[in-house]
Every structure is written in structure tokens, then in C-alpha cells.
mmCIF file of C-alpha atoms in Angstrom:
data_model
loop_
_atom_site.group_PDB
_atom_site.id
_atom_site.type_symbol
_atom_site.label_atom_id
_atom_site.label_comp_id
_atom_site.label_asym_id
_atom_site.label_seq_id
_atom_site.Cartn_x
_atom_site.Cartn_y
_atom_site.Cartn_z
ATOM 1 C CA GLU A 1 -0.304 0.151 0.326
ATOM 2 C CA ILE A 2 0.810 4.017 -0.973
ATOM 3 C CA VAL A 3 1.051 5.398 2.120
ATOM 4 C CA LEU A 4 0.644 9.560 1.444
ATOM 5 C CA THR A 5 2.828 11.944 4.037
ATOM 6 C CA GLN A 6 2.011 15.361 4.226
ATOM 7 C CA SER A 7 3.747 18.493 5.262
ATOM 8 C CA PRO A 8 3.177 20.755 7.159
ATOM 9 C CA GLY A 9 1.443 19.464 9.257
ATOM 10 C CA THR A 10 -0.273 23.305 9.695
ATOM 11 C CA LEU A 11 0.260 25.879 7.631
ATOM 12 C CA SER A 12 -0.172 29.373 9.272
ATOM 13 C CA LEU A 13 -0.664 32.411 6.785
ATOM 14 C CA SER A 14 -1.860 35.640 6.543
ATOM 15 C CA PRO A 15 -4.629 36.084 3.626
ATOM 16 C CA GLY A 16 -3.172 36.930 1.017
ATOM 17 C CA GLU A 17 0.085 34.802 1.125
ATOM 18 C CA ARG A 18 1.296 32.202 -1.101
ATOM 19 C CA ALA A 19 0.490 29.209 0.813
ATOM 20 C CA THR A 20 3.092 25.957 -0.564
ATOM 21 C CA LEU A 21 1.609 21.959 0.750
ATOM 22 C CA SER A 22 3.811 18.869 -0.111
ATOM 23 C CA CYS A 23 2.362 15.428 0.086
ATOM 24 C CA ARG A 24 4.860 13.405 -0.361
ATOM 25 C CA ALA A 25 3.638 9.201 -0.717
ATOM 26 C CA SER A 26 6.601 6.069 0.106
ATOM 27 C CA GLN A 27 6.453 4.648 -3.461
ATOM 28 C CA SER A 28 6.378 6.516 -7.383
ATOM 29 C CA VAL A 29 2.576 7.382 -7.887
ATOM 30 C CA SER A 30 1.592 8.343 -11.638
ATOM 31 C CA SER A 31 0.524 11.416 -12.024
ATOM 32 C CA SER A 32 -2.694 10.084 -13.338
ATOM 33 C CA TYR A 33 -3.247 9.111 -10.076
ATOM 34 C CA LEU A 34 -2.815 12.693 -8.189
ATOM 35 C CA ALA A 35 -5.382 14.605 -6.944
ATOM 36 C CA TRP A 36 -5.986 17.415 -4.365
ATOM 37 C CA TYR A 37 -9.271 18.509 -1.677
ATOM 38 C CA GLN A 38 -10.111 21.121 0.355
ATOM 39 C CA GLN A 39 -12.227 21.067 3.302
ATOM 40 C CA LYS A 40 -13.796 23.015 6.072
ATOM 41 C CA PRO A 41 -16.035 22.398 9.230
ATOM 42 C CA GLY A 42 -18.303 20.429 8.876
ATOM 43 C CA GLN A 43 -18.677 19.983 5.252
ATOM 44 C CA ALA A 44 -17.984 17.542 2.554
ATOM 45 C CA PRO A 45 -14.318 17.100 1.061
ATOM 46 C CA ARG A 46 -14.088 19.450 -2.017
ATOM 47 C CA LEU A 47 -11.945 18.283 -5.179
ATOM 48 C CA LEU A 48 -9.890 21.176 -5.732
ATOM 49 C CA ILE A 49 -7.255 19.393 -8.115
ATOM 50 C CA TYR A 50 -6.967 15.631 -10.304
ATOM 51 C CA GLY A 51 -4.067 13.903 -12.306
ATOM 52 C CA ALA A 52 -1.424 16.382 -10.191
ATOM 53 C CA TYR A 53 -2.414 19.311 -12.218
ATOM 54 C CA SER A 54 -5.523 19.613 -13.671
ATOM 55 C CA ARG A 55 -7.889 21.792 -12.003
ATOM 56 C CA ALA A 56 -11.671 20.973 -11.311
ATOM 57 C CA THR A 57 -14.682 23.092 -12.090
ATOM 58 C CA GLY A 58 -15.640 25.932 -10.311
ATOM 59 C CA ILE A 59 -11.901 25.479 -9.489
ATOM 60 C CA PRO A 60 -9.953 29.120 -9.290
ATOM 61 C CA ASP A 61 -6.858 28.966 -11.124
ATOM 62 C CA ARG A 62 -5.392 30.743 -7.744
ATOM 63 C CA PHE A 63 -5.475 26.829 -6.605
ATOM 64 C CA SER A 64 -2.609 24.566 -9.027
ATOM 65 C CA GLY A 65 -0.448 21.209 -8.968
ATOM 66 C CA SER A 66 2.561 20.078 -9.015
ATOM 67 C CA GLY A 67 4.758 17.420 -9.024
ATOM 68 C CA SER A 68 5.956 14.197 -10.276
ATOM 69 C CA GLY A 69 6.926 10.373 -8.403
ATOM 70 C CA THR A 70 7.319 10.523 -5.167
ATOM 71 C CA GLU A 71 6.351 14.959 -4.283
ATOM 72 C CA PHE A 72 3.582 16.240 -5.694
ATOM 73 C CA ILE A 73 2.583 20.463 -4.697
ATOM 74 C CA LEU A 74 -0.947 22.197 -4.129
ATOM 75 C CA THR A 75 -0.179 25.996 -4.564
ATOM 76 C CA ILE A 76 -2.397 29.077 -3.275
ATOM 77 C CA SER A 77 -0.840 31.371 -4.661
ATOM 78 C CA ARG A 78 -3.258 33.793 -2.584
ATOM 79 C CA LEU A 79 -4.663 32.819 -0.145
ATOM 80 C CA GLU A 80 -8.395 33.978 0.429
ATOM 81 C CA PRO A 81 -10.406 34.296 3.428
ATOM 82 C CA GLU A 82 -12.419 31.583 2.540
ATOM 83 C CA ASP A 83 -9.662 29.248 1.879
ATOM 84 C CA PHE A 84 -8.765 28.076 5.328
ATOM 85 C CA ALA A 85 -8.442 24.956 5.786
ATOM 86 C CA VAL A 86 -7.370 21.707 6.004
ATOM 87 C CA TYR A 87 -5.912 20.419 2.210
ATOM 88 C CA TYR A 88 -5.661 16.230 1.495
ATOM 89 C CA CYS A 89 -4.001 14.879 -1.393
ATOM 90 C CA GLN A 90 -5.830 11.279 -2.010
ATOM 91 C CA GLN A 91 -3.481 9.023 -4.714
ATOM 92 C CA TYR A 92 -5.241 6.051 -6.073
ATOM 93 C CA GLY A 93 -2.233 2.947 -7.105
ATOM 94 C CA SER A 94 -3.781 -1.296 -7.063
ATOM 95 C CA SER A 95 -7.442 -0.621 -6.852
ATOM 96 C CA SER A 96 -7.505 1.473 -4.525
ATOM 97 C CA PHE A 97 -7.381 4.843 -2.729
ATOM 98 C CA THR A 98 -5.615 6.781 0.135
ATOM 99 C CA PHE A 99 -5.062 9.639 1.751
ATOM 100 C CA GLY A 100 -2.971 11.694 3.005
ATOM 101 C CA PRO A 101 -3.504 13.104 6.885
ATOM 102 C CA GLY A 102 -3.471 16.706 6.079
ATOM 103 C CA THR A 103 -2.044 20.438 6.173
ATOM 104 C CA LYS A 104 -4.488 22.642 7.953
ATOM 105 C CA VAL A 105 -4.391 25.433 6.618
ATOM 106 C CA ASP A 106 -4.783 28.212 9.538
ATOM 107 C CA ILE A 107 -5.681 32.353 9.812
ATOM 108 C CA LYS A 108 -1.810 33.414 11.831
ATOM 109 C CA GLN B 1 -27.386 19.388 -10.394
ATOM 110 C CA LEU B 2 -25.965 15.976 -9.005
ATOM 111 C CA ARG B 3 -27.219 15.271 -5.227
ATOM 112 C CA LEU B 4 -25.310 13.157 -3.052
ATOM 113 C CA GLN B 5 -27.903 11.426 -0.237
ATOM 114 C CA GLU B 6 -26.839 9.458 2.382
ATOM 115 C CA SER B 7 -29.115 7.742 4.857
ATOM 116 C CA GLY B 8 -28.938 5.450 7.657
ATOM 117 C CA PRO B 9 -28.981 4.993 11.303
ATOM 118 C CA GLY B 10 -26.671 7.450 13.913
ATOM 119 C CA LEU B 11 -26.115 4.616 16.513
ATOM 120 C CA VAL B 12 -25.081 1.009 15.972
ATOM 121 C CA LYS B 13 -24.373 -1.608 18.963
ATOM 122 C CA PRO B 14 -20.841 -3.073 19.255
ATOM 123 C CA SER B 15 -20.898 -6.720 17.317
ATOM 124 C CA GLU B 16 -24.050 -4.990 14.654
ATOM 125 C CA ALA B 17 -24.058 -4.539 11.553
ATOM 126 C CA LEU B 18 -23.619 -0.568 9.429
ATOM 127 C CA SER B 19 -25.881 -0.876 6.672
ATOM 128 C CA LEU B 20 -26.893 2.454 5.149
ATOM 129 C CA THR B 21 -27.592 3.674 1.404
ATOM 130 C CA CYS B 22 -26.346 6.585 -1.266
ATOM 131 C CA THR B 23 -29.096 8.373 -2.988
ATOM 132 C CA VAL B 24 -28.422 10.001 -6.435
ATOM 133 C CA SER B 25 -30.927 12.844 -7.492
ATOM 134 C CA GLY B 26 -29.710 15.024 -10.496
ATOM 135 C CA GLY B 27 -28.317 12.686 -12.549
ATOM 136 C CA SER B 28 -28.131 8.892 -13.708
ATOM 137 C CA ILE B 29 -26.433 6.065 -11.519
ATOM 138 C CA SER B 30 -25.835 3.992 -15.072
ATOM 139 C CA SER B 31 -23.164 6.155 -16.302
ATOM 140 C CA ALA B 32 -20.103 3.780 -17.633
ATOM 141 C CA THR B 33 -17.968 6.498 -16.740
ATOM 142 C CA TYR B 34 -19.320 6.711 -13.284
ATOM 143 C CA TYR B 35 -17.654 5.024 -10.722
ATOM 144 C CA TRP B 36 -19.052 5.681 -7.090
ATOM 145 C CA GLY B 37 -17.383 4.840 -3.554
ATOM 146 C CA TRP B 38 -17.477 5.511 0.256
ATOM 147 C CA ILE B 39 -15.823 7.048 2.263
ATOM 148 C CA ARG B 40 -15.591 7.711 5.663
ATOM 149 C CA GLN B 41 -13.988 10.011 8.444
ATOM 150 C CA PRO B 42 -13.603 9.756 11.902
ATOM 151 C CA PRO B 43 -14.421 12.565 14.398
ATOM 152 C CA GLY B 44 -11.519 14.604 14.518
ATOM 153 C CA LYS B 45 -9.146 13.283 12.201
ATOM 154 C CA GLY B 46 -8.676 12.225 7.923
ATOM 155 C CA LEU B 47 -10.043 10.716 5.317
ATOM 156 C CA GLU B 48 -10.957 6.974 4.690
ATOM 157 C CA TRP B 49 -11.096 4.590 1.677
ATOM 158 C CA ILE B 50 -14.111 2.248 2.023
ATOM 159 C CA GLY B 51 -14.450 0.892 -1.204
ATOM 160 C CA THR B 52 -15.353 1.467 -4.423
ATOM 161 C CA ILE B 53 -19.074 -0.077 -6.913
ATOM 162 C CA TYR B 54 -19.041 0.128 -11.126
ATOM 163 C CA TYR B 55 -22.944 0.980 -11.437
ATOM 164 C CA SER B 56 -22.108 -2.959 -13.658
ATOM 165 C CA GLY B 57 -21.758 -3.855 -9.581
ATOM 166 C CA SER B 58 -17.793 -4.235 -9.775
ATOM 167 C CA THR B 59 -16.424 -3.725 -6.382
ATOM 168 C CA TYR B 60 -13.213 -2.558 -5.203
ATOM 169 C CA TYR B 61 -12.294 -2.703 -1.131
ATOM 170 C CA ASN B 62 -9.658 -1.300 1.666
ATOM 171 C CA PRO B 63 -7.620 -3.855 2.139
ATOM 172 C CA SER B 64 -8.528 -3.005 5.859
ATOM 173 C CA LEU B 65 -11.883 -3.336 5.043
ATOM 174 C CA LYS B 66 -12.141 -5.679 2.972
ATOM 175 C CA SER B 67 -14.357 -9.383 5.382
ATOM 176 C CA ARG B 68 -16.066 -6.604 6.394
ATOM 177 C CA VAL B 69 -17.662 -4.717 3.825
ATOM 178 C CA THR B 70 -19.709 -5.116 1.496
ATOM 179 C CA ILE B 71 -21.201 -2.698 -1.501
ATOM 180 C CA SER B 72 -24.231 -3.065 -3.380
ATOM 181 C CA VAL B 73 -25.898 -1.525 -6.441
ATOM 182 C CA ASP B 74 -29.334 -1.090 -6.731
ATOM 183 C CA THR B 75 -29.484 0.733 -10.612
ATOM 184 C CA SER B 76 -33.284 0.410 -11.077
ATOM 185 C CA LYS B 77 -34.051 2.920 -7.492
ATOM 186 C CA ASN B 78 -30.874 5.309 -8.340
ATOM 187 C CA GLN B 79 -30.312 3.917 -5.224
ATOM 188 C CA PHE B 80 -26.447 4.173 -6.101
ATOM 189 C CA SER B 81 -25.193 2.032 -3.434
ATOM 190 C CA ARG B 82 -26.135 0.325 0.281
ATOM 191 C CA LEU B 83 -22.650 0.091 2.024
ATOM 192 C CA ARG B 84 -22.872 -2.604 5.020
ATOM 193 C CA LEU B 85 -20.496 -3.248 7.206
ATOM 194 C CA SER B 86 -20.128 -6.216 9.882
ATOM 195 C CA SER B 87 -18.691 -6.166 13.367
ATOM 196 C CA VAL B 88 -18.328 -2.633 14.006
ATOM 197 C CA THR B 89 -16.953 -1.256 17.156
ATOM 198 C CA ALA B 90 -16.571 2.167 18.142
ATOM 199 C CA ALA B 91 -13.317 2.761 15.470
ATOM 200 C CA ASP B 92 -15.696 2.488 12.881
ATOM 201 C CA THR B 93 -17.483 5.446 14.683
ATOM 202 C CA ALA B 94 -16.813 7.904 11.776
ATOM 203 C CA VAL B 95 -18.473 10.360 9.255
ATOM 204 C CA TYR B 96 -19.257 7.814 6.358
ATOM 205 C CA TYR B 97 -19.480 10.051 2.552
ATOM 206 C CA CYS B 98 -21.264 8.649 -0.881
ATOM 207 C CA ALA B 99 -18.792 9.525 -3.772
ATOM 208 C CA ARG B 100 -19.710 9.869 -7.046
ATOM 209 C CA LEU B 101 -15.966 9.326 -8.851
ATOM 210 C CA ASP B 102 -16.693 10.687 -13.013
ATOM 211 C CA GLN B 103 -13.172 8.534 -15.367
ATOM 212 C CA GLN B 104 -14.154 10.972 -17.723
ATOM 213 C CA LEU B 105 -14.144 14.500 -16.290
ATOM 214 C CA ALA B 106 -11.868 14.194 -13.332
ATOM 215 C CA PRO B 107 -10.476 10.758 -13.441
ATOM 216 C CA PHE B 108 -8.842 8.780 -10.329
ATOM 217 C CA SER B 109 -10.699 10.683 -8.300
ATOM 218 C CA PHE B 110 -14.210 11.526 -6.889
ATOM 219 C CA ASP B 111 -16.137 15.069 -7.807
ATOM 220 C CA TYR B 112 -19.224 15.143 -6.158
ATOM 221 C CA TRP B 113 -19.496 13.924 -2.781
ATOM 222 C CA GLY B 114 -23.186 13.782 0.007
ATOM 223 C CA GLN B 115 -22.721 15.534 2.522
ATOM 224 C CA GLY B 116 -22.064 13.161 4.564
ATOM 225 C CA THR B 117 -23.476 10.977 8.096
ATOM 226 C CA LEU B 118 -22.814 10.128 11.400
ATOM 227 C CA VAL B 119 -22.803 6.720 12.573
ATOM 228 C CA THR B 120 -21.448 5.928 15.778
ATOM 229 C CA VAL B 121 -20.766 2.942 17.237
ATOM 230 C CA SER B 122 -21.842 2.568 21.278
ATOM 231 C CA SER B 123 -24.366 0.030 23.298
#
């Protein structure tokens, strides 16, 4: 099973700042199989990025994904007040899905 | 607009089986590009994939839960999925989500989610 590790655990930033979130896999993951989600308290996760780089429908272009192999990055270019949330990466492999433990982005 | 709604008992006794249903509205569950998944989230913790089903009935389960999980689909009522988890313990207490995976629109990711339903395992 591929294990995903996310860092940092918590990221404290101010609105307007740039956020860089890391997702590291225990073994190589196809870029096609890597996704990112945003979750706010009391809400279901929301798909942001699929295929490592592609924004889901309706997602603002301040969200971008990059990386390959075992290291993937989610970047939020300029944080808006509504972006403070928990972010999860997810991978697919061997007919199974696994999620990372999440990174919380909170207001500094 | 596609909508997914989970339903079922909010309280289950230890050693009993948990059963949840996900009803889909605003769209068909029988598209060739759709898979339907169950994901859970213990209170204050992260997400765990439980399993996925294709409308034809093919299933894929989390290896750590496989011995206790059954996911089925009922296309006649557009209730895409029933989740059954047997022999539950307190560790199965979680918010359970159903979600859609569209292999054409956003492959290998879940683009529509239900609001989730909290299931507590307690005597």
C-alpha cells in the first residue's frame, strides 16, 4: 500500500500570502492518479485538483498542482479568507485509494 | 445538479452491522464512466477510503476493511449504493460519505460528495 505523508501539519499564514503544501508518497505515483481536496469544518471534501495538475470544475486559478513521482505540491498563490481549511492529497494505485493525513491552513 | 444523500441509522451497537444507503438525484448512476465510492472520517481525523463500485456491480475494497465490507448497487431506484460493514466496533464511529468518481471528467478522483452521515458505534 502506498502511504502519503503531508507537510507541514499546520501552516499559519495571512490572507494574501502564498501557501505551499507538500504531499510525499512512499513509492512512485503516476501523476494521473494524484488529487487534492479542500475540507472546511462540517463540510464534505471538495475536489480541487486531479491528475496532479488539472483544476476541477469551478476551482479558481489561484490553486495549482505540480510535482511527479513521490513529491507533489499544492500551491495557493494568494490566500483568500475562504481558503483557510484542511487540505488532503489522495492517490490511486492497485485498485485502491489512500489519503494523506491532511495539512491545516489557518490564519496567522 | 447532481446530489448524493446518505441515509441510515445514526447509532449502531458493537458487534452489529452498519448499513447505509446513498441516493443519487439529478443524474443517472448508470453512466459507463461513473464509479461510486464510500469514504469515512472519524471525528477529528482524516479520510479513509472504504470501497468503490461500478454500476455493473464490480467492487473494489480497502484491503484493511475487505473482510467486513459489502457494497452493492441498485440501479432500478437510482440508489447507487448500499454499504454494509459488519462486526462494528467503536473504531468504526465516523462520518460516512458517498461520492462519485467520473473517469471521463476527473479520473481517479471523487468530484461529487454527499453531505455525510455520522454513525456512532455504542451500546
